Amino acid sequence: MSTGTFISFEGIDGAGKSTHIARVADLFRQAARAVVLTREPGGTPLSEKLRELVLHEPMDPLTEALLMFAARREHLVQVIEPALARGEVVLSDRFTDATFAYQGGGRGFDWQVLTQLEGMVQALPNHTLRQPELTIWFDLDPVIAAERLASARVPDKFESQPADFFAAVRDAYARRQAEMPSRFARIDAAQSMEAVGADVSRTVSEWLKRTAA
Ligand code: TYD
């Protein structure tokens, strides 16, 4: 089985996660670990093409969920599993919790169907599911996130959703955490950038100590 480390980063748009992922990569590099920085949807040439479609084209909710999982399957097979098998650290800017949060919570798509797709796409030969060992969830009030995004950039299909969409996305992240508490670490993303960064570094360091023990 794999000897690598798989960490995902999650949160509603505007929570500021991307800034902190590079810092986590540095933590691992300082410990002489090879790091693969990647993202979803995306991470392979085909998955990046699917990303373009899914972030910009209007489509049926099932089509959207299937494309997210299709991109994920390719990402797992081409990038994540090989890196973990080599013992590397995979840091993914979003993974499957985002589908539960956005397609499940935001869009209201059936949670059980998502669970079935997850079971199909993330199945391992030993019949367990590939999941991140640690998921850093940048939790933020959607009102604050919207203020941050307003000054940022041209919004994609999800970023232009109304505040109640993001409230539902946030609730769905909380539901995922409740379903799988052992791998989730919630970070209060309303704090200053420095305080969030310190929380993230502490969380990863403590997690590493715990899992090495
Ligand atoms: P994001 O990760 O925020 O990237 P960027 O910082 O470049 O905008 O954008 C990805 C968007 O895709 C985000 O709005 C969440 C959405 N998404 C889903 O709806 N479902 C998924 O399964 C994933 C991985 C992402």
CSV table of C-alpha atoms and ligand atoms in Angstrom, one decimal:
chain,number,residue,atom,x,y,z
A,1,MET,CA,0.0,0.0,0.0
A,2,SER,CA,1.0,3.6,-0.4
A,3,THR,CA,3.5,5.3,2.0
A,4,GLY,CA,2.8,8.9,0.9
A,5,THR,CA,0.8,11.6,2.6
A,6,PHE,CA,-2.4,13.0,1.1
A,7,ILE,CA,-3.7,16.4,2.4
A,8,SER,CA,-6.6,18.4,0.9
A,9,PHE,CA,-7.6,22.0,1.4
A,10,GLU,CA,-11.2,23.1,1.3
A,11,GLY,CA,-13.5,26.0,1.9
A,12,ILE,CA,-16.0,28.3,0.2
A,13,ASP,CA,-14.7,30.7,-2.5
A,14,GLY,CA,-13.0,33.7,-0.9
A,15,ALA,CA,-11.9,31.8,2.2
A,16,GLY,CA,-8.3,32.3,1.2
A,17,LYS,CA,-7.0,28.7,1.2
A,18,SER,CA,-4.7,29.0,-1.9
A,19,THR,CA,-2.4,31.4,-0.1
A,20,HIS,CA,-1.6,28.9,2.6
A,21,ILE,CA,-1.0,25.8,0.6
A,22,ALA,CA,2.4,27.0,-0.5
A,23,ARG,CA,3.4,27.4,3.1
A,24,VAL,CA,2.4,23.8,3.9
A,25,ALA,CA,4.5,22.7,0.9
A,26,ASP,CA,7.5,24.5,2.4
A,27,LEU,CA,7.0,22.7,5.7
A,28,PHE,CA,7.2,19.4,4.0
A,29,ARG,CA,10.1,20.4,1.8
A,30,GLN,CA,12.0,21.5,4.9
A,31,ALA,CA,11.5,17.9,6.2
A,32,ALA,CA,13.1,16.7,2.9
A,33,ARG,CA,9.8,15.3,1.5
A,34,ALA,CA,9.0,15.5,-2.2
A,35,VAL,CA,5.7,17.5,-2.7
A,36,VAL,CA,3.2,17.4,-5.4
A,37,LEU,CA,1.0,20.5,-5.5
A,38,THR,CA,-2.2,20.0,-7.4
A,39,ARG,CA,-5.8,21.0,-7.6
A,40,GLU,CA,-9.4,20.0,-8.4
A,41,PRO,CA,-11.1,20.1,-10.7
A,42,GLY,CA,-7.9,19.7,-12.6
A,43,GLY,CA,-4.4,18.3,-12.0
A,44,THR,CA,-4.0,16.5,-15.4
A,45,PRO,CA,-4.3,17.8,-18.9
A,46,LEU,CA,-7.7,16.1,-19.4
A,47,SER,CA,-8.9,17.1,-16.0
A,48,GLU,CA,-7.9,20.7,-16.7
A,49,LYS,CA,-10.0,20.6,-19.9
A,50,LEU,CA,-12.9,19.3,-17.8
A,51,ARG,CA,-12.3,22.1,-15.3
A,52,GLU,CA,-12.7,24.7,-18.1
A,53,LEU,CA,-16.1,23.2,-19.1
A,54,VAL,CA,-17.5,22.7,-15.6
A,55,LEU,CA,-16.5,26.1,-14.3
A,56,HIS,CA,-17.8,28.0,-17.3
A,57,GLU,CA,-20.6,26.1,-19.1
A,58,PRO,CA,-24.2,25.9,-17.7
A,59,MET,CA,-25.2,22.2,-17.4
A,60,ASP,CA,-27.5,19.7,-15.8
A,61,PRO,CA,-26.7,19.0,-12.1
A,62,LEU,CA,-26.0,15.3,-12.7
A,63,THR,CA,-23.7,16.2,-15.7
A,64,GLU,CA,-21.8,18.6,-13.4
A,65,ALA,CA,-21.4,16.0,-10.6
A,66,LEU,CA,-20.3,13.3,-13.2
A,67,LEU,CA,-17.7,15.7,-14.7
A,68,MET,CA,-16.3,16.5,-11.2
A,69,PHE,CA,-15.9,12.8,-10.5
A,70,ALA,CA,-14.6,12.1,-14.0
A,71,ALA,CA,-11.9,14.8,-13.5
A,72,ARG,CA,-11.2,13.3,-10.1
A,73,ARG,CA,-10.8,9.8,-11.4
A,74,GLU,CA,-8.2,10.9,-14.0
A,75,HIS,CA,-6.4,12.9,-11.3
A,76,LEU,CA,-6.3,9.9,-9.0
A,77,VAL,CA,-5.1,7.5,-11.6
A,78,GLN,CA,-2.6,9.7,-13.3
A,79,VAL,CA,-1.2,11.8,-10.5
A,80,ILE,CA,-2.3,11.1,-6.9
A,81,GLU,CA,-1.9,7.3,-6.7
A,82,PRO,CA,1.5,7.2,-8.4
A,83,ALA,CA,2.8,10.0,-6.2
A,84,LEU,CA,1.5,8.3,-3.0
A,85,ALA,CA,3.1,5.0,-4.2
A,86,ARG,CA,6.4,6.9,-4.5
A,87,GLY,CA,6.0,8.1,-0.9
A,88,GLU,CA,5.5,11.7,-1.8
A,89,VAL,CA,3.3,14.3,-0.2
A,90,VAL,CA,0.2,15.3,-2.3
A,91,LEU,CA,-1.3,18.6,-1.4
A,92,SER,CA,-4.6,19.1,-3.3
A,93,ASP,CA,-6.4,22.4,-3.5
A,94,ARG,CA,-9.9,20.8,-3.1
A,95,PHE,CA,-10.9,17.2,-3.4
A,96,THR,CA,-14.1,15.2,-3.0
A,97,ASP,CA,-15.5,17.2,-0.1
A,98,ALA,CA,-15.9,20.0,-2.5
A,99,THR,CA,-18.3,17.9,-4.6
A,100,PHE,CA,-20.4,17.2,-1.5
A,101,ALA,CA,-20.2,20.9,-0.5
A,102,TYR,CA,-20.9,22.5,-3.9
A,103,GLN,CA,-22.9,19.9,-5.9
A,104,GLY,CA,-24.5,18.4,-2.8
A,105,GLY,CA,-25.0,21.5,-0.5
A,106,GLY,CA,-24.9,24.3,-3.0
A,107,ARG,CA,-26.8,22.7,-5.9
A,108,GLY,CA,-28.9,20.4,-3.6
A,109,PHE,CA,-27.9,17.3,-5.6
A,110,ASP,CA,-28.6,14.0,-3.9
A,111,TRP,CA,-26.1,13.2,-1.2
A,112,GLN,CA,-26.5,9.4,-1.6
A,113,VAL,CA,-25.8,9.5,-5.3
A,114,LEU,CA,-22.6,11.5,-4.6
A,115,THR,CA,-21.7,8.8,-2.0
A,116,GLN,CA,-22.2,6.1,-4.7
A,117,LEU,CA,-20.0,8.0,-7.2
A,118,GLU,CA,-17.4,8.5,-4.5
A,119,GLY,CA,-17.4,4.8,-3.8
A,120,MET,CA,-16.9,4.0,-7.5
A,121,VAL,CA,-14.2,6.6,-8.2
A,122,GLN,CA,-12.1,6.4,-5.1
A,123,ALA,CA,-12.2,2.7,-4.6
A,124,LEU,CA,-8.8,1.0,-3.8
A,125,PRO,CA,-7.9,-2.6,-4.5
A,126,ASN,CA,-8.4,-3.5,-0.8
A,127,HIS,CA,-12.0,-2.2,-1.0
A,128,THR,CA,-11.4,0.9,1.1
A,129,LEU,CA,-11.8,4.4,-0.3
A,130,ARG,CA,-9.0,6.8,-1.1
A,131,GLN,CA,-9.5,9.8,1.1
A,132,PRO,CA,-7.2,12.5,2.2
A,133,GLU,CA,-5.6,11.7,5.5
A,134,LEU,CA,-6.0,15.3,6.6
A,135,THR,CA,-8.4,17.9,5.3
A,136,ILE,CA,-7.8,21.5,6.2
A,137,TRP,CA,-11.1,23.3,6.0
A,138,PHE,CA,-10.9,27.1,5.8
A,139,ASP,CA,-14.3,28.0,7.4
A,140,LEU,CA,-15.6,31.4,6.8
A,141,ASP,CA,-18.9,33.3,7.0
A,142,PRO,CA,-20.2,33.6,3.4
A,143,VAL,CA,-20.8,37.3,3.9
A,144,ILE,CA,-17.1,38.0,4.6
A,145,ALA,CA,-16.1,35.7,1.8
A,146,ALA,CA,-18.3,37.7,-0.6
A,147,GLU,CA,-16.7,40.9,0.5
A,148,ARG,CA,-13.3,39.5,-0.2
A,149,LEU,CA,-14.2,38.1,-3.6
A,150,ALA,CA,-15.9,41.3,-4.7
A,151,SER,CA,-12.6,43.1,-4.9
A,152,ALA,CA,-10.7,40.1,-6.4
A,153,ARG,CA,-11.4,39.1,-10.0
A,154,VAL,CA,-13.9,38.1,-12.7
A,155,PRO,CA,-16.0,35.4,-11.0
A,156,ASP,CA,-16.5,31.9,-12.5
A,157,LYS,CA,-19.8,30.0,-12.5
A,158,PHE,CA,-19.6,29.1,-8.8
A,159,GLU,CA,-18.1,32.4,-7.6
A,160,SER,CA,-21.0,34.3,-9.0
A,161,GLN,CA,-23.5,32.4,-7.0
A,162,PRO,CA,-25.6,34.2,-4.3
A,163,ALA,CA,-24.8,34.2,-0.6
A,164,ASP,CA,-27.4,31.5,0.2
A,165,PHE,CA,-25.6,29.1,-2.2
A,166,PHE,CA,-22.4,29.6,-0.1
A,167,ALA,CA,-24.3,29.2,3.2
A,168,ALA,CA,-25.5,25.8,1.9
A,169,VAL,CA,-21.9,24.9,0.7
A,170,ARG,CA,-20.6,25.8,4.2
A,171,ASP,CA,-23.3,23.7,5.9
A,172,ALA,CA,-22.4,20.8,3.7
A,173,TYR,CA,-18.7,21.1,4.6
A,174,ALA,CA,-19.8,21.0,8.3
A,175,ARG,CA,-21.9,17.8,7.5
A,176,ARG,CA,-18.8,16.1,5.9
A,177,GLN,CA,-16.8,17.0,8.9
A,178,ALA,CA,-19.4,15.5,11.2
A,179,GLU,CA,-19.4,12.3,9.0
A,180,MET,CA,-15.6,12.0,9.0
A,181,PRO,CA,-14.3,14.0,12.0
A,182,SER,CA,-11.0,12.3,12.3
A,183,ARG,CA,-9.5,13.6,9.1
A,184,PHE,CA,-11.0,17.2,9.3
A,185,ALA,CA,-9.2,20.2,10.8
A,186,ARG,CA,-11.4,23.3,10.9
A,187,ILE,CA,-9.5,26.6,10.6
A,188,ASP,CA,-11.2,29.9,11.4
A,189,ALA,CA,-10.6,31.8,8.2
A,190,ALA,CA,-12.1,35.0,9.5
A,191,GLN,CA,-8.8,35.7,11.3
A,192,SER,CA,-5.9,37.7,9.8
A,193,MET,CA,-3.9,36.1,7.2
A,194,GLU,CA,-1.0,35.7,9.7
A,195,ALA,CA,-3.2,34.0,12.3
A,196,VAL,CA,-4.7,31.7,9.7
A,197,GLY,CA,-1.2,30.8,8.5
A,198,ALA,CA,-0.1,30.1,12.0
A,199,ASP,CA,-3.1,27.8,12.7
A,200,VAL,CA,-2.4,25.9,9.5
A,201,SER,CA,1.2,25.4,10.3
A,202,ARG,CA,0.4,24.3,13.8
A,203,THR,CA,-2.3,21.9,12.6
A,204,VAL,CA,0.0,20.2,10.1
A,205,SER,CA,2.9,19.9,12.5
A,206,GLU,CA,0.7,18.5,15.3
A,207,TRP,CA,-0.9,16.1,12.8
A,208,LEU,CA,2.5,14.9,11.6
A,209,LYS,CA,3.6,14.3,15.2
A,210,ARG,CA,0.5,12.4,16.0
A,211,THR,CA,0.6,10.2,12.9
A,212,ALA,CA,4.4,9.5,13.3
A,213,ALA,CA,3.8,8.3,16.9
B,1,TYD,P1,-11.1,27.2,-6.8
B,1,TYD,O1,-10.6,26.0,-6.1
B,1,TYD,O2,-11.7,28.3,-5.9
B,1,TYD,O3,-10.0,27.7,-7.7
B,1,TYD,P2,-9.6,29.3,-8.0
B,1,TYD,O4,-9.0,29.7,-6.7
B,1,TYD,O5,-8.6,29.1,-9.2
B,1,TYD,O6,-10.9,29.9,-8.4
B,1,TYD,O7,-12.2,27.0,-7.9
B,1,TYD,C1,-12.8,25.8,-8.2
B,1,TYD,C2,-14.3,26.0,-8.2
B,1,TYD,O8,-14.9,24.7,-8.5
B,1,TYD,C3,-14.9,26.4,-6.8
B,1,TYD,O9,-15.9,27.4,-7.0
B,1,TYD,C4,-15.5,25.2,-6.3
B,1,TYD,C5,-15.9,24.4,-7.5
B,1,TYD,N1,-15.9,22.9,-7.3
B,1,TYD,C6,-17.1,22.2,-7.3
B,1,TYD,O10,-18.1,22.8,-7.5
B,1,TYD,N2,-17.0,20.9,-7.1
B,1,TYD,C7,-15.9,20.2,-7.0
B,1,TYD,O11,-15.9,18.9,-6.8
B,1,TYD,C8,-14.7,20.9,-7.0
B,1,TYD,C9,-13.4,20.2,-6.8
B,1,TYD,C10,-14.7,22.3,-7.1
